[in-house]
Amino acid sequence: MTVLPAPKMGEPYLLTPGPLTTSFATKSAMLRDWGSWDAEFRAVTAEIRAGLLELVGGVDLDCVLMQGSGSFSVEAMLASFVPHDGKVLVLSNGAYGLRIAQTLEYLGRDFTLMDKGDYMPPRGDEVAKALAADAAISHVVVVHCETSSGILNPIAEISDAVKAAGRKLLVDSMSAFGAIEVDADYVAMVSSANKCIEGVPGFGFIIAKIEELEAAKGRSHSLCLDIHAQWLHMKKTGQWRFTPPTHVVVAFLEALRAHKAEGGVAARGARYAKNRDVVVEGLRGLGFETLLQNRWLSPIIVTFFCPAHENFDFTKFYDLMKVKGFIIYPGKLTIVDSFRIGCIGQMDENVMRLVVTAAKETLIEMGVDNAAPPAIAITERNKLT
Ligand SMILES: *Cc1c(COP(=O)(O)O)cnc(C)c1O
């Protein structure tokens, strides 16, 4: 692989978990127009579906592309694969888990929420217990990497518990797919264009068991989000049912080819893990503390506590980092102030070293000589070892 180029249009790096910094080749792929019915564009759609399936390697699976942001595909998945008389156990430890529960409320599907708060992970034994206690639960939904804290949830042990209880698993692998293997026995999983494959936003994709796709007929509340109908149409005609985001789709194919050229899921995950290691080590060296201990840190995004120092102000920190070429992300913890640094996108460890230098200079400019968090943050962190 060549050295990753800096963003060529003069924009800052996006240290955010999608939209993220894309390659110039991916951006350039959007410079021509395509007829959505044309054979060339149909070939693009076909190559993407096959390429995504290749990443998971399942033979009894198929891939359906869906217009909209990632949440549209999550909603489509829930509406299409959970029967009207089904019941869902939602495992939540952050904003995306709660959004799944909210979506089920909109859809009028029965569910139980296992709410673990800001970041504590749902564990396999808890899931087993919850399933044993309620025979009506037909499906379990889990978020693979909960992007709101950056925790990598233990989906393998959760999958084992679901399987042992004879229930079905749905996975929101939005921010992990393409960089981390989806190590779970799922009936369907979902991700989107603007996360670890490094495309631009505009569509999501669902990978599901073929028998589940067949069974989804007539279930969806929504014409547009009906995965069964979209699947049948794509299989029959090679086209999307309604206008696809053509430029986004073509850019995604460019990104998917680059993903393969880089070495697939393993290589992408290794680059992101290196990004994480450099930024975590560097910021810890400045006195910052992470919310999570090392074993729970994902290579996707990391939450840092805001320093307790009286001169520290997040908005100022954000603005000064942006001037230096980096857009960081506010935190989502309810108990302590925090911010997040994304490790995904077209950047490597050299860029992450520049991030650390920028943070160091920013602290000096703000007059913060100690980046340690308040004592309550350490108490919070020690809840999960
Ligand atoms: C990004 C993301 C989504 C989808 O969010 P959109 O804003 O709709 O794209 C869903 N779940 C997780 C875990 C995510 O990271």
XYZ file of C-alpha atoms and ligand atoms in Angstrom:
400
model
C 0.000 0.000 0.000
C 1.062 3.541 -0.667
C 1.333 6.143 2.062
C -2.096 7.448 2.931
C -2.534 10.933 1.535
C -3.722 13.867 3.607
C -7.209 15.103 2.704
C -6.558 16.749 -0.665
C -9.274 19.374 -0.605
C -7.698 21.178 2.359
C -10.321 19.962 4.801
C -9.420 18.775 8.299
C -9.083 15.085 9.129
C -12.329 13.700 10.530
C -11.530 11.901 13.785
C -15.189 10.910 13.813
C -16.766 7.494 13.301
C -18.385 8.176 9.922
C -18.647 10.339 7.979
C -14.903 9.899 8.000
C -11.875 10.887 5.957
C -12.049 9.160 2.588
C -9.332 8.644 0.003
C -8.980 11.002 -2.934
C -9.730 8.067 -5.253
C -13.041 7.470 -3.461
C -13.971 11.152 -3.685
C -12.896 11.277 -7.345
C -15.123 8.341 -8.234
C -18.089 10.669 -7.678
C -17.147 12.998 -10.543
C -19.209 11.326 -13.260
C -22.893 10.589 -13.651
C -24.517 7.190 -14.027
C -27.854 5.954 -15.306
C -29.305 3.875 -12.504
C -30.869 1.370 -14.940
C -27.781 1.106 -17.130
C -25.858 -2.168 -17.344
C -22.651 -0.512 -16.132
C -24.318 0.673 -12.952
C -26.028 -2.665 -12.434
C -22.569 -4.238 -12.612
C -21.438 -1.854 -9.861
C -24.323 -2.952 -7.639
C -23.608 -6.616 -8.339
C -19.889 -6.257 -7.557
C -20.661 -4.526 -4.262
C -23.154 -7.187 -3.152
C -20.728 -9.978 -4.044
C -17.777 -8.160 -2.460
C -19.600 -7.648 0.833
C -20.672 -11.289 0.922
C -17.094 -12.310 0.275
C -16.089 -10.478 3.460
C -18.317 -12.712 5.593
C -17.845 -15.861 3.562
C -21.260 -17.390 4.234
C -22.891 -19.577 1.597
C -26.457 -19.398 2.865
C -26.394 -15.590 3.055
C -27.297 -12.770 0.706
C -26.679 -9.041 0.743
C -29.244 -6.298 0.226
C -28.339 -2.625 -0.224
C -30.689 0.015 1.190
C -30.849 3.764 0.594
C -30.465 6.096 3.579
C -28.139 6.385 6.552
C -27.290 3.408 8.760
C -30.344 3.830 10.966
C -32.613 3.315 7.939
C -31.048 -0.124 7.486
C -31.359 -0.925 11.209
C -35.048 -0.022 11.027
C -35.428 -2.073 7.847
C -33.752 -5.065 9.532
C -35.956 -4.935 12.629
C -39.136 -4.510 10.582
C -38.267 -7.258 8.125
C -36.856 -9.991 10.351
C -38.865 -9.712 13.558
C -42.359 -11.154 13.030
C -45.309 -9.053 14.239
C -45.894 -11.490 17.090
C -42.188 -11.740 17.931
C -40.471 -10.258 20.975
C -37.027 -8.720 21.052
C -34.419 -8.589 23.809
C -32.493 -5.353 23.186
C -29.000 -5.288 24.704
C -28.112 -1.671 25.259
C -25.019 0.080 26.578
C -25.231 3.371 24.775
C -27.058 5.580 22.306
C -27.288 3.064 19.474
C -28.798 0.353 21.682
C -31.380 2.839 22.919
C -32.128 3.859 19.320
C -32.905 0.212 18.518
C -35.415 0.134 21.393
C -36.946 3.389 20.166
C -37.220 1.978 16.649
C -39.044 -1.108 17.939
C -41.439 1.212 19.763
C -42.203 2.990 16.469
C -42.654 -0.367 14.765
C -45.003 -1.626 17.464
C -42.872 -4.726 18.135
C -42.810 -6.108 21.663
C -39.411 -5.850 23.357
C -37.527 -5.985 26.649
C -34.681 -3.563 27.188
C -31.578 -4.713 29.052
C -30.097 -1.299 29.719
C -26.523 -1.433 31.018
C -26.070 2.326 31.076
C -23.325 4.322 29.385
C -20.868 1.551 28.604
C -21.070 -1.566 30.827
C -21.127 -4.543 28.402
C -24.003 -7.031 28.279
C -22.510 -10.440 29.111
C -23.358 -13.908 27.842
C -24.532 -15.220 31.233
C -26.909 -12.278 31.690
C -28.362 -12.879 28.250
C -28.787 -16.584 29.019
C -30.628 -15.684 32.227
C -32.907 -13.174 30.505
C -33.780 -15.695 27.794
C -34.451 -18.464 30.311
C -36.806 -16.126 32.176
C -38.914 -15.195 29.153
C -39.907 -17.832 26.609
C -41.695 -15.215 24.500
C -38.409 -13.620 23.402
C -37.773 -14.696 19.815
C -34.891 -12.365 18.879
C -31.905 -10.689 20.518
C -30.354 -7.506 19.105
C -26.810 -6.497 19.966
C -24.605 -3.568 18.949
C -21.160 -4.867 17.954
C -19.081 -1.770 18.652
C -21.174 0.699 20.663
C -19.858 3.834 19.005
C -21.120 6.150 21.744
C -18.439 4.915 24.185
C -16.236 2.937 21.786
C -16.659 -0.331 23.668
C -16.332 -3.569 21.749
C -19.194 -5.698 23.034
C -18.558 -9.442 23.586
C -20.760 -10.620 20.714
C -19.273 -14.135 20.555
C -20.401 -15.086 24.084
C -23.739 -13.354 23.485
C -24.166 -15.304 20.253
C -23.426 -18.556 22.104
C -26.075 -17.748 24.724
C -28.665 -16.903 22.061
C -27.911 -20.070 20.128
C -28.029 -22.269 23.248
C -31.476 -20.857 24.043
C -32.689 -21.479 20.483
C -33.391 -17.813 19.713
C -32.311 -15.628 16.782
C -29.614 -12.956 16.770
C -29.587 -9.631 14.917
C -26.372 -7.570 14.939
C -25.802 -3.850 14.448
C -22.206 -4.061 13.268
C -22.404 -0.589 11.760
C -19.114 0.785 13.032
C -17.182 -2.510 13.204
C -17.929 -4.390 9.971
C -14.954 -4.342 7.624
C -12.404 -3.872 10.416
C -13.459 -6.551 12.910
C -14.832 -10.007 12.093
C -18.482 -10.360 13.045
C -17.815 -13.357 15.264
C -21.444 -14.353 15.819
C -24.063 -16.704 14.436
C -26.630 -14.147 13.254
C -29.736 -14.303 11.099
C -29.032 -10.760 9.920
C -26.489 -8.011 10.409
C -26.294 -4.453 9.230
C -23.637 -1.864 8.408
C -23.329 1.197 6.193
C -21.225 2.835 3.497
C -19.505 5.496 5.577
C -17.879 3.426 8.302
C -14.994 0.939 8.089
C -15.198 0.352 4.340
C -14.451 4.098 4.097
C -17.123 5.212 1.647
C -19.254 8.339 1.836
C -22.709 8.387 3.488
C -25.859 7.506 1.573
C -26.743 3.838 1.934
C -26.551 0.846 4.240
C -26.434 -2.887 3.682
C -27.977 -5.924 5.296
C -26.424 -9.373 5.204
C -28.970 -12.021 6.091
C -29.704 -15.723 5.890
C -31.521 -16.480 2.633
C -34.282 -18.372 4.471
C -34.849 -15.285 6.630
C -35.015 -13.062 3.546
C -37.634 -15.393 2.118
C -39.605 -15.413 5.364
C -39.590 -11.590 5.522
C -42.190 -11.301 2.761
C -45.023 -8.938 3.650
C -43.681 -8.127 7.109
C -42.356 -4.603 6.689
C -44.512 -1.655 7.734
C -42.709 0.447 5.144
C -42.728 0.281 1.359
C -39.283 1.870 1.092
C -37.611 -0.128 3.883
C -38.992 -3.514 2.835
C -35.841 -5.654 2.647
C -37.660 -8.606 1.095
C -38.981 -6.464 -1.761
C -35.610 -4.763 -2.304
C -33.885 -8.168 -2.311
C -36.267 -9.701 -4.846
C -35.968 -6.674 -7.116
C -32.169 -6.638 -6.931
C -32.024 -10.354 -7.655
C -34.432 -10.116 -10.589
C -33.339 -6.881 -12.252
C -29.950 -6.047 -10.791
C -31.397 -2.651 -9.890
C -32.435 -0.830 -6.757
C -36.217 -0.387 -6.475
C -36.080 3.385 -6.176
C -33.420 5.930 -7.179
C -30.074 4.811 -5.720
C -27.488 7.383 -4.580
C -25.505 6.597 -7.737
C -22.385 8.644 -6.978
C -22.222 7.295 -3.432
C -22.587 3.731 -4.696
C -19.787 4.109 -7.221
C -17.548 5.738 -4.591
C -18.298 2.795 -2.305
C -17.151 0.312 -4.939
C -13.860 2.219 -5.200
C -13.541 2.062 -1.391
C -14.429 -1.636 -1.307
C -11.755 -2.438 -3.905
C -9.229 -0.461 -1.822
C -10.313 -2.420 1.263
C -9.500 -5.658 -0.560
C -6.189 -4.290 -1.888
C -5.175 -3.274 1.631
C -5.649 -6.875 2.783
C -9.293 -7.081 3.807
C -10.725 -7.123 7.306
C -7.491 -8.207 9.028
C -5.336 -5.481 7.486
C -7.953 -2.779 7.959
C -8.413 -3.804 11.578
C -4.645 -3.825 12.133
C -4.240 -0.297 10.762
C -7.063 1.003 12.953
C -5.666 -0.823 16.003
C -2.306 0.846 15.405
C -4.077 4.208 15.089
C -5.761 3.563 18.422
C -2.572 2.436 20.142
C -0.677 5.539 19.030
C -3.387 7.988 20.068
C -4.122 6.230 23.383
C -0.449 5.995 24.345
C 0.213 9.562 23.234
C -2.729 11.137 25.040
C -2.122 9.077 28.177
C 1.412 10.434 28.038
C -0.088 13.924 28.254
C -2.090 12.914 31.333
C -5.427 12.095 29.663
C -7.283 8.972 30.825
C -9.496 6.671 28.760
C -12.959 5.645 29.922
C -12.178 1.994 29.247
C -9.343 -0.254 30.281
C -7.311 -1.679 27.417
C -9.173 -4.981 27.045
C -12.454 -3.174 26.200
C -11.014 -0.569 23.830
C -12.136 -0.967 20.230
C -9.947 -0.012 17.285
C -12.870 2.146 16.098
C -13.208 5.068 18.506
C -11.892 5.881 21.993
C -13.519 7.928 24.775
C -11.231 10.160 26.839
C -12.247 12.033 29.974
C -12.017 15.807 29.851
C -9.288 17.131 32.173
C -10.401 18.477 35.539
C -8.118 21.508 35.138
C -10.018 24.794 35.511
C -8.619 26.155 32.222
C -9.924 23.223 30.186
C -12.942 23.988 28.050
C -14.154 21.435 25.485
C -15.405 23.954 22.925
C -12.070 25.759 23.002
C -10.196 22.445 22.776
C -12.351 21.472 19.773
C -11.770 24.793 17.987
C -8.014 24.779 18.567
C -7.745 21.152 17.368
C -9.732 22.055 14.255
C -7.358 24.929 13.443
C -4.569 22.335 13.553
C -6.417 20.131 11.063
C -8.370 17.705 13.232
C -12.089 17.459 13.901
C -12.684 15.565 17.146
C -15.978 14.303 18.526
C -17.827 15.272 21.724
C -18.414 12.533 24.277
C -21.739 10.985 25.226
C -21.241 9.986 28.862
C -23.915 11.120 31.296
C -21.716 11.126 34.413
C -18.491 12.919 33.418
C -17.462 15.224 30.572
C -15.640 13.400 27.813
C -14.594 13.544 24.179
C -13.932 10.915 21.559
C -11.211 10.311 18.979
C -12.114 8.132 16.011
C -9.450 5.782 14.657
C -11.194 4.896 11.384
C -10.886 6.446 7.937
C -7.995 7.189 5.581
C -5.351 7.841 8.189
C -2.455 5.929 9.643
C -0.213 6.040 12.699
C 1.731 9.039 11.325
C -1.480 11.055 11.289
C -2.261 9.897 14.820
C 1.142 11.123 15.991
C 0.236 14.530 14.590
C -3.032 14.328 16.554
C -1.065 13.783 19.765
C 1.241 16.718 18.965
C -1.776 18.915 18.221
C -3.367 17.959 21.557
C -0.119 18.731 23.367
C 0.140 22.175 21.761
C -3.539 22.855 22.408
C -3.156 22.129 26.127
C -0.255 24.597 26.281
C -2.311 27.250 24.459
C -5.175 26.739 26.898
C -2.884 26.905 29.920
C -3.687 23.361 31.020
C -0.562 21.863 32.598
C -2.290 18.708 33.828
C -4.785 16.721 31.726
C -5.858 14.374 34.539
C -9.625 13.843 34.865
C -11.640 14.477 38.043
C -11.519 11.748 40.711
C -15.118 10.710 39.934
C -13.980 9.719 36.412
C -11.487 7.224 37.827
C -14.170 5.806 40.134
C -16.380 5.405 37.073
C -13.629 3.763 35.046
C -12.855 1.248 37.732
C -16.420 -0.127 37.575
C -15.370 -2.107 34.518
C -12.029 -3.865 34.729
C -23.214 5.021 12.778
C -23.987 4.027 13.537
C -25.359 3.771 13.270
C -26.128 4.507 12.212
O -26.155 5.861 12.390
P -26.617 6.807 11.195
O -26.389 8.174 11.765
O -28.032 6.536 10.902
O -25.741 6.483 10.029
C -25.985 2.754 13.959
N -25.342 2.037 14.888
C -24.038 2.256 15.200
C -23.374 1.401 16.230
C -23.321 3.255 14.530
O -22.033 3.468 14.828
